[in-house]
Amino acid sequence: MLDSAVEYIKDKIKEFKPEIGIILGSGLGELADEYCDIAIDYKDIPGFEASTIAGHKGRLVFAKIKEKNVVMMQGRFHYYEGHSIQKVVFPVKVMKKLGVKTIIITNAAGGVNPSFKPSDLMIITDHINYMGVNPLIGKNDDSLGDRFPDMSEVYTSDYINLVKKTGRDIGVELQEGVYMALTGPSYETPAEVKMAKIIGADAVGMSTVPEAIVASWAGMKVIGLSCICNSAAGVSTVGLSHKDVINAANKAKEKFKLLVNEVIKRL
Ligand code: HPA
C-alpha cells in the first residue's frame, strides 16, 4: 500500500521533490491555501482516509515556500476518529519515501503549564505518549527504521534552537515544553490534567506523538509546534469547546504562519 501511495503521488507531482513536510493542525491549515502548487485529495490516494472533522481539510498540498520544496498535510488523521494507529502515521511514511528529511508537526493543544495563555505558540521539546498505543507495534519495516528505535532526541535540539532564535529575531514570542498525547476525543478531566502536570507535561493534545515517533524512527528530523488554544481543564475555570479551540487557533494563525515561513527559510 505504501508503494502504491508513493507511486500515485509521484505521478502527480512529476519532478517536484519535497524536502520538508508539514502537518497542519486544527485551525492552522491556511498555510496550504496560501501556498499551493499541486493539491491531491486524500480520498484519491491509495491507503489514505478522508478527514472527518470541522476545521480540517483533507488534502496533500505541494508548494515551493522560500525556495524550499514543501509538502503539507492540510488536515491529519486522528486516532479518535476511529482510524487505526497505522492509518494515522501512514502519511509520514509516505513523506519519508518521497524524500522528506525534516517534518514540522503542528497541533492545537491545551495548556497545562499555568503560565501559558490561549493563542500562545509552544515549541515542543519532548513528548509523553499517553495514548496507550504505539504506532510501531507490529512487524518492523527494516527499510525505514530499527525495531527498538532510540527516542532520546525526537525533537532535534539544533532545530529547537533554530525555531527559538527565529522567534526572537522576528518578534514571535514562544513558549517551550513537553507535549503529552491522550487519545481524546473527550477533553481531559481536571484530575487528568493535574496528573499531566505532575508527570511533566506542559501541554496536552490528541495528536502529534504517533507521527513524531514514526518520523524519528524513520530518521527524519522533527520540529513540533503547538498552538495553545485554551487552558486545559481545571487550569482555568472556563469550560472547553472545539469552537473556542478553533477561535484561539485563528487568533494565532498569523504569527504561526510568520514563524513557519521564516523557519522554512532557515532550514
Ligand atoms: N486537551 C486536549 N486537546 C486539546 C485541548 C485540550 O485542552 N485543546 C485543544 N486540543
PDB file of C-alpha atoms and ligand atoms in Angstrom:
ATOM      1  CA  MET A   1       0.000   0.000   0.000  1.00  0.00           C
ATOM      2  CA  LEU A   2       2.867   2.365   0.855  1.00  0.00           C
ATOM      3  CA  ASP A   3       4.433   1.869  -2.565  1.00  0.00           C
ATOM      4  CA  SER A   4       1.080   2.404  -4.332  1.00  0.00           C
ATOM      5  CA  ALA A   5       0.551   5.698  -2.490  1.00  0.00           C
ATOM      6  CA  VAL A   6       4.074   6.881  -3.289  1.00  0.00           C
ATOM      7  CA  GLU A   7       3.747   5.919  -6.958  1.00  0.00           C
ATOM      8  CA  TYR A   8       0.344   7.619  -7.209  1.00  0.00           C
ATOM      9  CA  ILE A   9       1.709  10.844  -5.736  1.00  0.00           C
ATOM     10  CA  LYS A  10       4.945  10.828  -7.752  1.00  0.00           C
ATOM     11  CA  ASP A  11       2.914  10.518 -10.904  1.00  0.00           C
ATOM     12  CA  LYS A  12       1.002  13.685  -9.956  1.00  0.00           C
ATOM     13  CA  ILE A  13       3.916  15.788  -8.745  1.00  0.00           C
ATOM     14  CA  LYS A  14       6.335  14.775 -11.504  1.00  0.00           C
ATOM     15  CA  GLU A  15       9.802  16.184 -10.798  1.00  0.00           C
ATOM     16  CA  PHE A  16       8.788  18.080  -7.614  1.00  0.00           C
ATOM     17  CA  LYS A  17      10.821  16.608  -4.745  1.00  0.00           C
ATOM     18  CA  PRO A  18       9.623  17.645  -1.279  1.00  0.00           C
ATOM     19  CA  GLU A  19      12.342  18.003   1.349  1.00  0.00           C
ATOM     20  CA  ILE A  20      10.246  19.495   4.145  1.00  0.00           C
ATOM     21  CA  GLY A  21       6.939  18.070   5.378  1.00  0.00           C
ATOM     22  CA  ILE A  22       4.413  19.961   7.469  1.00  0.00           C
ATOM     23  CA  ILE A  23       1.398  18.544   9.253  1.00  0.00           C
ATOM     24  CA  LEU A  24      -1.046  21.388   9.790  1.00  0.00           C
ATOM     25  CA  GLY A  25      -3.138  21.091  12.944  1.00  0.00           C
ATOM     26  CA  SER A  26      -6.624  22.326  13.825  1.00  0.00           C
ATOM     27  CA  GLY A  27      -7.215  25.856  12.568  1.00  0.00           C
ATOM     28  CA  LEU A  28      -3.679  26.130  11.179  1.00  0.00           C
ATOM     29  CA  GLY A  29      -4.346  24.840   7.685  1.00  0.00           C
ATOM     30  CA  GLU A  30      -4.314  28.227   5.983  1.00  0.00           C
ATOM     31  CA  LEU A  31      -0.653  27.983   5.037  1.00  0.00           C
ATOM     32  CA  ALA A  32      -1.690  25.393   2.479  1.00  0.00           C
ATOM     33  CA  ASP A  33      -4.295  27.776   0.989  1.00  0.00           C
ATOM     34  CA  GLU A  34      -1.691  30.494   0.566  1.00  0.00           C
ATOM     35  CA  TYR A  35       0.929  28.270  -0.956  1.00  0.00           C
ATOM     36  CA  CYS A  36      -0.487  25.623  -3.210  1.00  0.00           C
ATOM     37  CA  ASP A  37       1.139  24.484  -6.436  1.00  0.00           C
ATOM     38  CA  ILE A  38      -0.335  20.987  -6.560  1.00  0.00           C
ATOM     39  CA  ALA A  39      -3.078  19.554  -4.343  1.00  0.00           C
ATOM     40  CA  ILE A  40      -4.133  15.933  -4.069  1.00  0.00           C
ATOM     41  CA  ASP A  41      -7.247  14.965  -2.106  1.00  0.00           C
ATOM     42  CA  TYR A  42      -6.671  12.272   0.495  1.00  0.00           C
ATOM     43  CA  LYS A  43      -9.621  10.333  -0.834  1.00  0.00           C
ATOM     44  CA  ASP A  44      -7.769   9.804  -4.111  1.00  0.00           C
ATOM     45  CA  ILE A  45      -4.543   8.473  -2.566  1.00  0.00           C
ATOM     46  CA  PRO A  46      -4.291   4.709  -2.000  1.00  0.00           C
ATOM     47  CA  GLY A  47      -4.108   3.979   1.743  1.00  0.00           C
ATOM     48  CA  PHE A  48      -5.267   7.432   2.857  1.00  0.00           C
ATOM     49  CA  GLU A  49      -8.582   8.024   4.579  1.00  0.00           C
ATOM     50  CA  ALA A  50     -10.828  11.076   4.340  1.00  0.00           C
ATOM     51  CA  SER A  51     -10.624  13.563   7.241  1.00  0.00           C
ATOM     52  CA  THR A  52     -13.883  13.851   9.151  1.00  0.00           C
ATOM     53  CA  ILE A  53     -13.770  16.900  11.414  1.00  0.00           C
ATOM     54  CA  ALA A  54     -14.682  20.568  11.087  1.00  0.00           C
ATOM     55  CA  GLY A  55     -11.612  22.771  10.741  1.00  0.00           C
ATOM     56  CA  HIS A  56      -9.692  20.058   8.921  1.00  0.00           C
ATOM     57  CA  LYS A  57      -9.477  19.783   5.159  1.00  0.00           C
ATOM     58  CA  GLY A  58      -8.228  16.597   3.667  1.00  0.00           C
ATOM     59  CA  ARG A  59      -5.541  17.116   1.099  1.00  0.00           C
ATOM     60  CA  LEU A  60      -1.856  16.921   0.465  1.00  0.00           C
ATOM     61  CA  VAL A  61      -0.515  20.222  -0.819  1.00  0.00           C
ATOM     62  CA  PHE A  62       2.807  20.657  -2.594  1.00  0.00           C
ATOM     63  CA  ALA A  63       4.382  24.101  -2.867  1.00  0.00           C
ATOM     64  CA  LYS A  64       7.614  25.988  -3.071  1.00  0.00           C
ATOM     65  CA  ILE A  65       7.947  28.150   0.055  1.00  0.00           C
ATOM     66  CA  LYS A  66      11.009  30.364   0.472  1.00  0.00           C
ATOM     67  CA  GLU A  67      12.805  28.389  -2.257  1.00  0.00           C
ATOM     68  CA  LYS A  68      12.181  25.101  -0.432  1.00  0.00           C
ATOM     69  CA  ASN A  69      10.068  22.239  -1.720  1.00  0.00           C
ATOM     70  CA  VAL A  70       7.391  21.563   0.848  1.00  0.00           C
ATOM     71  CA  VAL A  71       4.608  19.023   1.227  1.00  0.00           C
ATOM     72  CA  MET A  72       1.802  19.936   3.598  1.00  0.00           C
ATOM     73  CA  MET A  73      -0.915  17.818   5.113  1.00  0.00           C
ATOM     74  CA  GLN A  74      -3.926  20.093   5.237  1.00  0.00           C
ATOM     75  CA  GLY A  75      -5.773  18.062   7.817  1.00  0.00           C
ATOM     76  CA  ARG A  76      -4.496  14.956   9.557  1.00  0.00           C
ATOM     77  CA  PHE A  77      -5.862  11.621  10.711  1.00  0.00           C
ATOM     78  CA  HIS A  78      -6.606  11.320  14.396  1.00  0.00           C
ATOM     79  CA  TYR A  79      -6.755   8.111  16.360  1.00  0.00           C
ATOM     80  CA  TYR A  80     -10.032   9.289  17.953  1.00  0.00           C
ATOM     81  CA  GLU A  81     -11.713   9.341  14.550  1.00  0.00           C
ATOM     82  CA  GLY A  82     -11.575   5.573  14.686  1.00  0.00           C
ATOM     83  CA  HIS A  83      -8.671   5.153  12.285  1.00  0.00           C
ATOM     84  CA  SER A  84      -6.130   2.513  13.190  1.00  0.00           C
ATOM     85  CA  ILE A  85      -2.894   3.963  14.509  1.00  0.00           C
ATOM     86  CA  GLN A  86      -1.226   2.672  11.312  1.00  0.00           C
ATOM     87  CA  LYS A  87      -3.552   4.862   9.227  1.00  0.00           C
ATOM     88  CA  VAL A  88      -2.712   7.854  11.412  1.00  0.00           C
ATOM     89  CA  VAL A  89       1.010   7.576  10.657  1.00  0.00           C
ATOM     90  CA  PHE A  90       0.758   6.324   7.078  1.00  0.00           C
ATOM     91  CA  PRO A  91       1.258   9.800   5.534  1.00  0.00           C
ATOM     92  CA  VAL A  92       4.507  10.239   7.477  1.00  0.00           C
ATOM     93  CA  LYS A  93       5.879   7.065   5.918  1.00  0.00           C
ATOM     94  CA  VAL A  94       4.755   8.351   2.520  1.00  0.00           C
ATOM     95  CA  MET A  95       6.576  11.644   3.147  1.00  0.00           C
ATOM     96  CA  LYS A  96       9.719   9.738   4.061  1.00  0.00           C
ATOM     97  CA  LYS A  97       9.535   7.731   0.829  1.00  0.00           C
ATOM     98  CA  LEU A  98       9.027  10.973  -1.133  1.00  0.00           C
ATOM     99  CA  GLY A  99      12.336  12.250   0.250  1.00  0.00           C
ATOM    100  CA  VAL A 100      11.265  14.448   3.166  1.00  0.00           C
ATOM    101  CA  LYS A 101      14.141  14.990   5.611  1.00  0.00           C
ATOM    102  CA  THR A 102      12.543  17.379   8.096  1.00  0.00           C
ATOM    103  CA  ILE A 103       8.978  17.360   9.329  1.00  0.00           C
ATOM    104  CA  ILE A 104       7.200  20.166  11.145  1.00  0.00           C
ATOM    105  CA  ILE A 105       4.319  18.706  13.140  1.00  0.00           C
ATOM    106  CA  THR A 106       1.780  21.199  14.449  1.00  0.00           C
ATOM    107  CA  ASN A 107      -1.272  20.888  16.632  1.00  0.00           C
ATOM    108  CA  ALA A 108      -3.824  22.621  18.795  1.00  0.00           C
ATOM    109  CA  ALA A 109      -3.260  21.845  22.449  1.00  0.00           C
ATOM    110  CA  GLY A 110      -4.497  22.642  25.907  1.00  0.00           C
ATOM    111  CA  GLY A 111      -2.152  24.497  28.226  1.00  0.00           C
ATOM    112  CA  VAL A 112      -1.203  22.596  31.384  1.00  0.00           C
ATOM    113  CA  ASN A 113       1.565  24.974  32.379  1.00  0.00           C
ATOM    114  CA  PRO A 114      -0.289  27.771  34.213  1.00  0.00           C
ATOM    115  CA  SER A 115       1.894  30.445  32.632  1.00  0.00           C
ATOM    116  CA  PHE A 116       0.555  29.610  29.150  1.00  0.00           C
ATOM    117  CA  LYS A 117      -2.204  31.768  27.666  1.00  0.00           C
ATOM    118  CA  PRO A 118      -4.655  30.963  24.866  1.00  0.00           C
ATOM    119  CA  SER A 119      -3.095  31.636  21.423  1.00  0.00           C
ATOM    120  CA  ASP A 120       0.481  31.157  22.712  1.00  0.00           C
ATOM    121  CA  LEU A 121       2.762  29.102  20.499  1.00  0.00           C
ATOM    122  CA  MET A 122       4.887  26.390  22.118  1.00  0.00           C
ATOM    123  CA  ILE A 123       7.931  24.671  20.679  1.00  0.00           C
ATOM    124  CA  ILE A 124       7.793  21.018  21.700  1.00  0.00           C
ATOM    125  CA  THR A 125      10.986  19.909  23.464  1.00  0.00           C
ATOM    126  CA  ASP A 126       9.850  16.350  24.219  1.00  0.00           C
ATOM    127  CA  HIS A 127       6.702  14.290  24.477  1.00  0.00           C
ATOM    128  CA  ILE A 128       4.866  11.798  26.651  1.00  0.00           C
ATOM    129  CA  ASN A 129       2.977   9.096  24.805  1.00  0.00           C
ATOM    130  CA  TYR A 130      -0.120   8.574  26.921  1.00  0.00           C
ATOM    131  CA  MET A 131      -2.256   7.182  24.106  1.00  0.00           C
ATOM    132  CA  GLY A 132      -1.852   3.613  25.246  1.00  0.00           C
ATOM    133  CA  VAL A 133      -0.737   2.597  21.772  1.00  0.00           C
ATOM    134  CA  ASN A 134       2.487   2.814  19.802  1.00  0.00           C
ATOM    135  CA  PRO A 135       2.422   3.151  16.001  1.00  0.00           C
ATOM    136  CA  LEU A 136       5.472   0.898  15.662  1.00  0.00           C
ATOM    137  CA  ILE A 137       3.702  -2.134  17.125  1.00  0.00           C
ATOM    138  CA  GLY A 138       3.624  -4.920  14.564  1.00  0.00           C
ATOM    139  CA  LYS A 139       6.159  -6.228  12.080  1.00  0.00           C
ATOM    140  CA  ASN A 140       9.041  -3.785  11.773  1.00  0.00           C
ATOM    141  CA  ASP A 141       9.752  -2.300   8.339  1.00  0.00           C
ATOM    142  CA  ASP A 142      13.539  -2.562   8.442  1.00  0.00           C
ATOM    143  CA  SER A 143      13.821  -0.451   5.291  1.00  0.00           C
ATOM    144  CA  LEU A 144      12.586   2.538   7.302  1.00  0.00           C
ATOM    145  CA  GLY A 145      13.941   2.102  10.821  1.00  0.00           C
ATOM    146  CA  ASP A 146      15.048  -0.118  13.696  1.00  0.00           C
ATOM    147  CA  ARG A 147      12.907  -2.433  15.801  1.00  0.00           C
ATOM    148  CA  PHE A 148      13.798  -0.597  19.020  1.00  0.00           C
ATOM    149  CA  PRO A 149      14.411   2.999  17.999  1.00  0.00           C
ATOM    150  CA  ASP A 150      16.080   5.463  20.344  1.00  0.00           C
ATOM    151  CA  MET A 151      13.692   8.268  21.339  1.00  0.00           C
ATOM    152  CA  SER A 152      16.141  10.316  23.392  1.00  0.00           C
ATOM    153  CA  GLU A 153      16.075  13.193  20.917  1.00  0.00           C
ATOM    154  CA  VAL A 154      12.899  13.080  18.873  1.00  0.00           C
ATOM    155  CA  TYR A 155      12.778  16.875  18.643  1.00  0.00           C
ATOM    156  CA  THR A 156      16.231  17.746  17.325  1.00  0.00           C
ATOM    157  CA  SER A 157      17.887  20.227  19.687  1.00  0.00           C
ATOM    158  CA  ASP A 158      19.551  22.145  16.847  1.00  0.00           C
ATOM    159  CA  TYR A 159      16.128  22.749  15.391  1.00  0.00           C
ATOM    160  CA  ILE A 160      14.554  23.663  18.728  1.00  0.00           C
ATOM    161  CA  ASN A 161      17.257  26.311  18.979  1.00  0.00           C
ATOM    162  CA  LEU A 162      16.725  27.394  15.374  1.00  0.00           C
ATOM    163  CA  VAL A 163      12.992  27.870  15.995  1.00  0.00           C
ATOM    164  CA  LYS A 164      13.600  29.749  19.246  1.00  0.00           C
ATOM    165  CA  LYS A 165      16.121  32.053  17.585  1.00  0.00           C
ATOM    166  CA  THR A 166      13.774  32.588  14.648  1.00  0.00           C
ATOM    167  CA  GLY A 167      11.011  33.557  17.069  1.00  0.00           C
ATOM    168  CA  ARG A 168      13.286  36.045  18.808  1.00  0.00           C
ATOM    169  CA  ASP A 169      14.505  37.527  15.520  1.00  0.00           C
ATOM    170  CA  ILE A 170      11.038  38.119  14.107  1.00  0.00           C
ATOM    171  CA  GLY A 171       9.336  39.053  17.370  1.00  0.00           C
ATOM    172  CA  VAL A 172       7.138  35.977  17.748  1.00  0.00           C
ATOM    173  CA  GLU A 173       7.051  35.006  21.398  1.00  0.00           C
ATOM    174  CA  LEU A 174       7.421  31.281  22.029  1.00  0.00           C
ATOM    175  CA  GLN A 175       6.748  29.066  24.990  1.00  0.00           C
ATOM    176  CA  GLU A 176       8.524  25.744  25.214  1.00  0.00           C
ATOM    177  CA  GLY A 177       7.656  22.471  26.843  1.00  0.00           C
ATOM    178  CA  VAL A 178       6.607  18.848  26.895  1.00  0.00           C
ATOM    179  CA  TYR A 179       3.555  17.753  24.913  1.00  0.00           C
ATOM    180  CA  MET A 180       1.518  14.866  26.227  1.00  0.00           C
ATOM    181  CA  ALA A 181      -0.803  12.984  23.891  1.00  0.00           C
ATOM    182  CA  LEU A 182      -4.010  11.310  25.010  1.00  0.00           C
ATOM    183  CA  THR A 183      -6.461   9.681  22.633  1.00  0.00           C
ATOM    184  CA  GLY A 184      -9.391  12.057  23.121  1.00  0.00           C
ATOM    185  CA  PRO A 185     -11.949  12.806  21.799  1.00  0.00           C
ATOM    186  CA  SER A 186     -13.176  13.810  25.255  1.00  0.00           C
ATOM    187  CA  TYR A 187     -11.101  16.577  26.737  1.00  0.00           C
ATOM    188  CA  GLU A 188      -9.283  15.720  29.948  1.00  0.00           C
ATOM    189  CA  THR A 189     -10.814  15.895  33.384  1.00  0.00           C
ATOM    190  CA  PRO A 190      -9.208  18.285  35.870  1.00  0.00           C
ATOM    191  CA  ALA A 191      -7.725  15.232  37.648  1.00  0.00           C
ATOM    192  CA  GLU A 192      -6.145  14.048  34.407  1.00  0.00           C
ATOM    193  CA  VAL A 193      -4.693  17.480  33.766  1.00  0.00           C
ATOM    194  CA  LYS A 194      -3.314  17.507  37.308  1.00  0.00           C
ATOM    195  CA  MET A 195      -1.677  14.155  36.593  1.00  0.00           C
ATOM    196  CA  ALA A 196      -0.283  15.503  33.303  1.00  0.00           C
ATOM    197  CA  LYS A 197       1.320  18.353  35.193  1.00  0.00           C
ATOM    198  CA  ILE A 198       2.757  16.068  37.863  1.00  0.00           C
ATOM    199  CA  ILE A 199       4.338  13.758  35.310  1.00  0.00           C
ATOM    200  CA  GLY A 200       5.938  16.625  33.464  1.00  0.00           C
ATOM    201  CA  ALA A 201       3.610  17.836  30.724  1.00  0.00           C
ATOM    202  CA  ASP A 202       3.219  21.485  29.746  1.00  0.00           C
ATOM    203  CA  ALA A 203       0.503  20.869  27.161  1.00  0.00           C
ATOM    204  CA  VAL A 204      -2.000  18.142  26.317  1.00  0.00           C
ATOM    205  CA  GLY A 205      -3.448  17.163  22.983  1.00  0.00           C
ATOM    206  CA  MET A 206      -4.782  14.361  20.825  1.00  0.00           C
ATOM    207  CA  SER A 207      -2.238  14.070  18.039  1.00  0.00           C
ATOM    208  CA  THR A 208       1.388  14.610  17.004  1.00  0.00           C
ATOM    209  CA  VAL A 209       3.046  11.913  19.116  1.00  0.00           C
ATOM    210  CA  PRO A 210       2.282   8.971  16.789  1.00  0.00           C
ATOM    211  CA  GLU A 211       3.560  10.948  13.809  1.00  0.00           C
ATOM    212  CA  ALA A 212       6.649  12.137  15.700  1.00  0.00           C
ATOM    213  CA  ILE A 213       7.524   8.596  16.803  1.00  0.00           C
ATOM    214  CA  VAL A 214       7.327   7.316  13.234  1.00  0.00           C
ATOM    215  CA  ALA A 215       9.208  10.282  11.765  1.00  0.00           C
ATOM    216  CA  SER A 216      12.009   9.879  14.309  1.00  0.00           C
ATOM    217  CA  TRP A 217      12.111   6.098  13.781  1.00  0.00           C
ATOM    218  CA  ALA A 218      12.448   6.693  10.029  1.00  0.00           C
ATOM    219  CA  GLY A 219      15.368   9.087  10.536  1.00  0.00           C
ATOM    220  CA  MET A 220      13.580  12.361   9.950  1.00  0.00           C
ATOM    221  CA  LYS A 221      14.318  15.495  11.911  1.00  0.00           C
ATOM    222  CA  VAL A 222      11.236  16.607  13.812  1.00  0.00           C
ATOM    223  CA  ILE A 223      10.062  20.066  14.805  1.00  0.00           C
ATOM    224  CA  GLY A 224       6.920  20.165  16.957  1.00  0.00           C
ATOM    225  CA  LEU A 225       4.812  23.276  17.363  1.00  0.00           C
ATOM    226  CA  SER A 226       1.699  23.571  19.497  1.00  0.00           C
ATOM    227  CA  CYS A 227      -0.828  26.326  19.413  1.00  0.00           C
ATOM    228  CA  ILE A 228      -2.053  26.578  22.988  1.00  0.00           C
ATOM    229  CA  CYS A 229      -5.739  27.108  22.356  1.00  0.00           C
ATOM    230  CA  ASN A 230      -7.085  27.024  25.882  1.00  0.00           C
ATOM    231  CA  SER A 231      -6.096  26.362  29.438  1.00  0.00           C
ATOM    232  CA  ALA A 232      -6.616  22.627  29.960  1.00  0.00           C
ATOM    233  CA  ALA A 233      -9.466  21.556  32.219  1.00  0.00           C
ATOM    234  CA  GLY A 234      -9.087  22.756  35.777  1.00  0.00           C
ATOM    235  CA  VAL A 235      -6.178  25.091  34.943  1.00  0.00           C
ATOM    236  CA  SER A 236      -8.715  27.834  34.451  1.00  0.00           C
ATOM    237  CA  THR A 237     -12.352  27.935  35.396  1.00  0.00           C
ATOM    238  CA  VAL A 238     -13.763  28.254  31.868  1.00  0.00           C
ATOM    239  CA  GLY A 239     -15.137  25.173  30.151  1.00  0.00           C
ATOM    240  CA  LEU A 240     -13.759  23.887  26.835  1.00  0.00           C
ATOM    241  CA  SER A 241     -15.320  23.786  23.407  1.00  0.00           C
ATOM    242  CA  HIS A 242     -13.994  22.898  19.971  1.00  0.00           C
ATOM    243  CA  LYS A 243     -15.299  26.282  18.793  1.00  0.00           C
ATOM    244  CA  ASP A 244     -13.096  28.119  21.307  1.00  0.00           C
ATOM    245  CA  VAL A 245     -10.136  25.975  20.263  1.00  0.00           C
ATOM    246  CA  ILE A 246     -10.626  26.932  16.610  1.00  0.00           C
ATOM    247  CA  ASN A 247     -11.096  30.612  17.550  1.00  0.00           C
ATOM    248  CA  ALA A 248      -7.835  30.638  19.511  1.00  0.00           C
ATOM    249  CA  ALA A 249      -6.019  28.917  16.630  1.00  0.00           C
ATOM    250  CA  ASN A 250      -7.470  31.568  14.298  1.00  0.00           C
ATOM    251  CA  LYS A 251      -6.093  34.284  16.522  1.00  0.00           C
ATOM    252  CA  ALA A 252      -2.651  32.658  16.499  1.00  0.00           C
ATOM    253  CA  LYS A 253      -2.522  31.804  12.824  1.00  0.00           C
ATOM    254  CA  GLU A 254      -0.823  34.990  11.547  1.00  0.00           C
ATOM    255  CA  LYS A 255       2.139  34.626  13.914  1.00  0.00           C
ATOM    256  CA  PHE A 256       2.137  30.903  13.276  1.00  0.00           C
ATOM    257  CA  LYS A 257       2.442  31.476   9.516  1.00  0.00           C
ATOM    258  CA  LEU A 258       5.119  34.116  10.014  1.00  0.00           C
ATOM    259  CA  LEU A 259       7.147  31.771  12.193  1.00  0.00           C
ATOM    260  CA  VAL A 260       6.770  28.718   9.972  1.00  0.00           C
ATOM    261  CA  ASN A 261       7.685  30.713   6.854  1.00  0.00           C
ATOM    262  CA  GLU A 262      10.830  32.028   8.459  1.00  0.00           C
ATOM    263  CA  VAL A 263      11.770  28.623   9.903  1.00  0.00           C
ATOM    264  CA  ILE A 264      11.411  27.080   6.443  1.00  0.00           C
ATOM    265  CA  LYS A 265      13.693  29.774   5.037  1.00  0.00           C
ATOM    266  CA  ARG A 266      16.349  28.968   7.637  1.00  0.00           C
ATOM    267  CA  LEU A 267      16.200  25.171   7.437  1.00  0.00           C
TER     268      LEU A 267
HETATM  269  N1  HPA B   1      -6.964  18.994  25.562  1.00  0.00           N
HETATM  270  C1  HPA B   1      -6.679  18.138  24.561  1.00  0.00           C
HETATM  271  N2  HPA B   1      -6.589  18.515  23.289  1.00  0.00           N
HETATM  272  C2  HPA B   1      -6.784  19.808  23.011  1.00  0.00           C
HETATM  273  C3  HPA B   1      -7.089  20.749  24.005  1.00  0.00           C
HETATM  274  C4  HPA B   1      -7.187  20.303  25.345  1.00  0.00           C
HETATM  275  O1  HPA B   1      -7.440  21.080  26.288  1.00  0.00           O
HETATM  276  N3  HPA B   1      -7.220  21.941  23.385  1.00  0.00           N
HETATM  277  C5  HPA B   1      -7.002  21.725  22.070  1.00  0.00           C
HETATM  278  N4  HPA B   1      -6.738  20.436  21.833  1.00  0.00           N
END
